[in-house]
C-alpha angles and dihedrals in degrees: 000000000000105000120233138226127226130186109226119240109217126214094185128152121192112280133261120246105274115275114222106258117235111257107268132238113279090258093052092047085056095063111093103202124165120235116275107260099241127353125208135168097215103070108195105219147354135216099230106220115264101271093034155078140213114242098178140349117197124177127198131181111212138192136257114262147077125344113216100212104218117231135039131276135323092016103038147341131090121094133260113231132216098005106180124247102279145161116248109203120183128195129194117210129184138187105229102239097021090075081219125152107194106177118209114207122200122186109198119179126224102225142021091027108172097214089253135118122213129193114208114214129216136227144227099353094332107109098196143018134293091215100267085103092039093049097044085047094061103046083059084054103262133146103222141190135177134167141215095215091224091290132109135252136308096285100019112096088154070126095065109083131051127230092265086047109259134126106270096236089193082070104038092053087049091051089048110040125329108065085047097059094040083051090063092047097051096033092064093037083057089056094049090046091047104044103021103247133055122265119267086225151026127201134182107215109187145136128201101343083012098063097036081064085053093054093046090045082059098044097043113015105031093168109055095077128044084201133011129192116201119181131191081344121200093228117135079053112174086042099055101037082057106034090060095064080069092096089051088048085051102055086034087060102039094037077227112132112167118195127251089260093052090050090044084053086058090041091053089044100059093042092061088042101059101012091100088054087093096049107266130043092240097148090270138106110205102183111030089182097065090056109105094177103155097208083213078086096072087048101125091023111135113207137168121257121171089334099308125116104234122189114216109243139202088248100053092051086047084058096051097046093052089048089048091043086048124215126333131183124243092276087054092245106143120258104185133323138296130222127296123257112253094038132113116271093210137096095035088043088046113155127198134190124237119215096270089054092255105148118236144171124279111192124202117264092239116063086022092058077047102051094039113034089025111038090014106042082210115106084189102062114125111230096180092076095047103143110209084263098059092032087068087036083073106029088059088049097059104049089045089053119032103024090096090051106040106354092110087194108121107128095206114111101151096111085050097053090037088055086059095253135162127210123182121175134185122205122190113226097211083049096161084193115034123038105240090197077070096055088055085049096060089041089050087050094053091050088060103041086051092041101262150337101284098058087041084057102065093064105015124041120167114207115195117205122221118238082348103149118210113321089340093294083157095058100270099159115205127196095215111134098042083055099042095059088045080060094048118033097035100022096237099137113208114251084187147004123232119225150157114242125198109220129219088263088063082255126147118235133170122234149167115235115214134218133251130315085006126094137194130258137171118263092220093251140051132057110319086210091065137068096231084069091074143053129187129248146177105279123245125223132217 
């Protein structure tokens, strides 16, 4: 299709006095750029993606100051301080017959911009940013872009069915695959229009949706990012939304449906049972894997929960072991996998209460949207009775039909590595939401697709995080995209990444986190609290 032009409207005022821009990571300081040869909010024209057209392009110049994130937590909400004066552009693009309006928005800051594009990722059905990344971007000197591919917010999917009731095939491709990558390509035509010359380098940011973009952006479009950083990505997509409905199959099966305090006591359990594996009891399990607590041990155990006295039953630990061992079909051959050990069982084993105080399931929005509105076309299909057979009826669906649209499971990477780029992910091992053990399956995969670990590793290295909960909602800090540019721009791949792990006690201890296959373990000596204390080996099993 034959690409159009569009002069840009601008909507500029005149622009604030520069903000001093927040001290970069390490990796962004290193990078020596000369300033853009002119900057402008008013860009003249864009280039609209092939396949596309431009409905509308607005420019606006604001001031230095503090960025109220919308939303509530954890989602949204808080504020971003000292955001440096920027240019916000937004483009709208359309594909002509979808009657789809997918708005691309670039944050481009006035001064102290480092010569780097960033795109900022989504989560949960939300395909791009609410300005906390952007924001956050530009304070480290980026210029920034993200887009909401013409779909709604994190829990919203009013956008999924048609009229007729079917799944409008124009926006799920946009939430998949397609606004991402014509993100990328107006976003840095954006820069070049901006600042008058292109940016040095492009980078992908994202967690959870957001990696899984990042994964898609490697496996379809190699050449839009120099770099991407993909953490606790949603690849593998139809098996672990899925996947992850198996806790509510479980208590559904057994009319067995323990309390959060009775999970947390299994949870606890496990922790003091496998925390020394590593070396040292420091309220982290650093190789979930290697833990082989059989829950049937808490059965008899009284504990407190809500000021009840609750005796731990067979039931209960049957309950535990089948969430832990993940979904099977009726012939008990494994599907996908369950949830690590040392992870929270809610909010994928959520209960509720009817009216008459009979407990139920409560399924989490997410791969029950998914199961129902998506696989189902039903809104209304109740997730919480699904029986092991249907529960691999559906399973089954939805890989069959939406794996080619959204899967993001494709373990050639080759373009991606032969167009020079770099791809780090991070993976929590206490992940509530996403089972890590998934994450590792894809990078085995990829091993033997590219003939083995050691040539995957020069473009491609997974880092898992001990105790480290979805995305870091508990406060796990990671050090990724200062390590990533280092790996970019000055070829030093990262053997670890430093971060900062919050421990079952609520405590703060530094790590390194090693990369994959390898695990940590303490040295013996040294101060458990520090990394130094640690070094990472190859893990043994049984």
């Amino acid at each position: 299709m034959k690409r159009r032009f569009l002069t840009i409207v601008a909507a500029c005022v005149p622009l604030a006095a520069a903000a001093a821009v927040s001290t970069p990571v390490s990796a962004s300081a290193s990078l020596a750029v000369a300033g853009p040869s002119s900057y402008t909010c008013a860009p003249s024209t864009l280039p609209a993606p092939e396949g596309t057209a431009v409905e509308s392009v607005t420019a606006a110049a604001v001031p230095a100051g503090t960025f109220q994130v919308p939303g509530v937590p954890p989602l949204g909400g808080g504020q971003v301080p000292d955001v440096p004066a920027h240019c916000e552009v937004t483009v709208t693009l359309t594909h002509p017959g979808a009657n789809d309006h997918a708005k691309v928005n670039v944050w481009l800051p006035q001064a102290g911009w480092n010569g780097r594009f960033q795109a900022v990722g989504g989560k949960a059905y939300a395909a791009g940013d609410n300005g906390a990344g952007l924001a956050a971007a530009v304070k480290q000197g980026y210029a920034a872009a993200t887009t909401d591919a013409g779909v709604g917010g994190p829990l919203d999917t009013d956008w999924a069915l048609d009229p007729s009731g079917h799944v409008d095939t124009a926006l799920l491709d946009n939430f998949a695959s397609r606004s991402a990558h014509e993100m990328a390509l107006v976003g840095k035509q954006v820069v070049a229009e901006v600042y008058g010359r292109a940016a040095s380098y492009s980078y992908w940011n994202g967690c959870s949706t957001g990696g899984r973009q990042g994964y898609m952006e490697a496996q379809r479009y190699p050449n839009d990012f120099n770099g991407i950083n993909a953490a606790a990505p949603g690849i593998n997509w139809n098996q672990f939304e899925v996947a992850t409905l198996w806790p509510q199959v479980v208590m559904n099966e057994a009319h067995t449906y323990p309390t959060g305090c009775e999970f947390d006591a299994f949870k606890q359990a496990a922790l003091k049972a496998c925390d020394k594996l590593d070396g040292v009891a420091d309220g982290l399990i650093s190789d979930p894997q290697r833990c082989d607590f059989d829950p049937r041990r808490l059965v008899g155990t009284r504990i407190e929960c809500d000021g009840k006295q609750v005796t731990v039953t067979e039931a209960d630990a049957e309950v535990v072991r089948k969430i832990w061992d993940g979904p099977r079909d009726v012939n008990g051959k494994r599907l996908w996998y369950g949830l690590s050990i040392g992870a929270d069982f809610l909010p994928l084993a959520a209960t509720k209460k009817d009216a008459n105080g009979v407990t139920t399931g409560a399924p989490f929005f997410v791969p029950s949207v998914w199961a129902a509105t998506f696989v189902q076309e039903q809104p209304s299909f109740d997730t919480a009775n699904l029986t092991t057979a249907t529960f691999e009826e559906l399973f089954r669906k939805a890989r069959a039909e939406y794996d080619p649209v959204i899967g993001t499971r494709d373990a050639d990477l080759s373009a991606f590595r032969d167009a020079g780029g770099k791809l780090i992910t991070w993976h929590g091992d206490a992940d509530q939401l996403i089972p890590t053990a998934g994450t590792v399956d894809y990078r085995k995969r990829v091993d033997e697709e590219m003939s083995g670990t050691r040539k995957v590793d020069d473009f491609y290295r997974l880092f898992l995080a001990p105790g480290v909960s979805h995305c870091g909602l508990d406060g796990g800090k990671v050090d990724d995209l200062a390590s990533l540019t280092a790996w970019v721009e000055h070829g030093k791949a990262p053997a670890v990444l430093h971060a900062a792990l919050t421990t079952a006690t609520g405590g703060t201890v530094a790590r390194d986190l090693c990369r994959y296959p390898m695990v940590s373990r303490y040295t013996g000596h040294g101060d458990p609290n520090a990394a130094s204390g640690f070094r990472c080996v190859r893990p043994s099993r049984g």
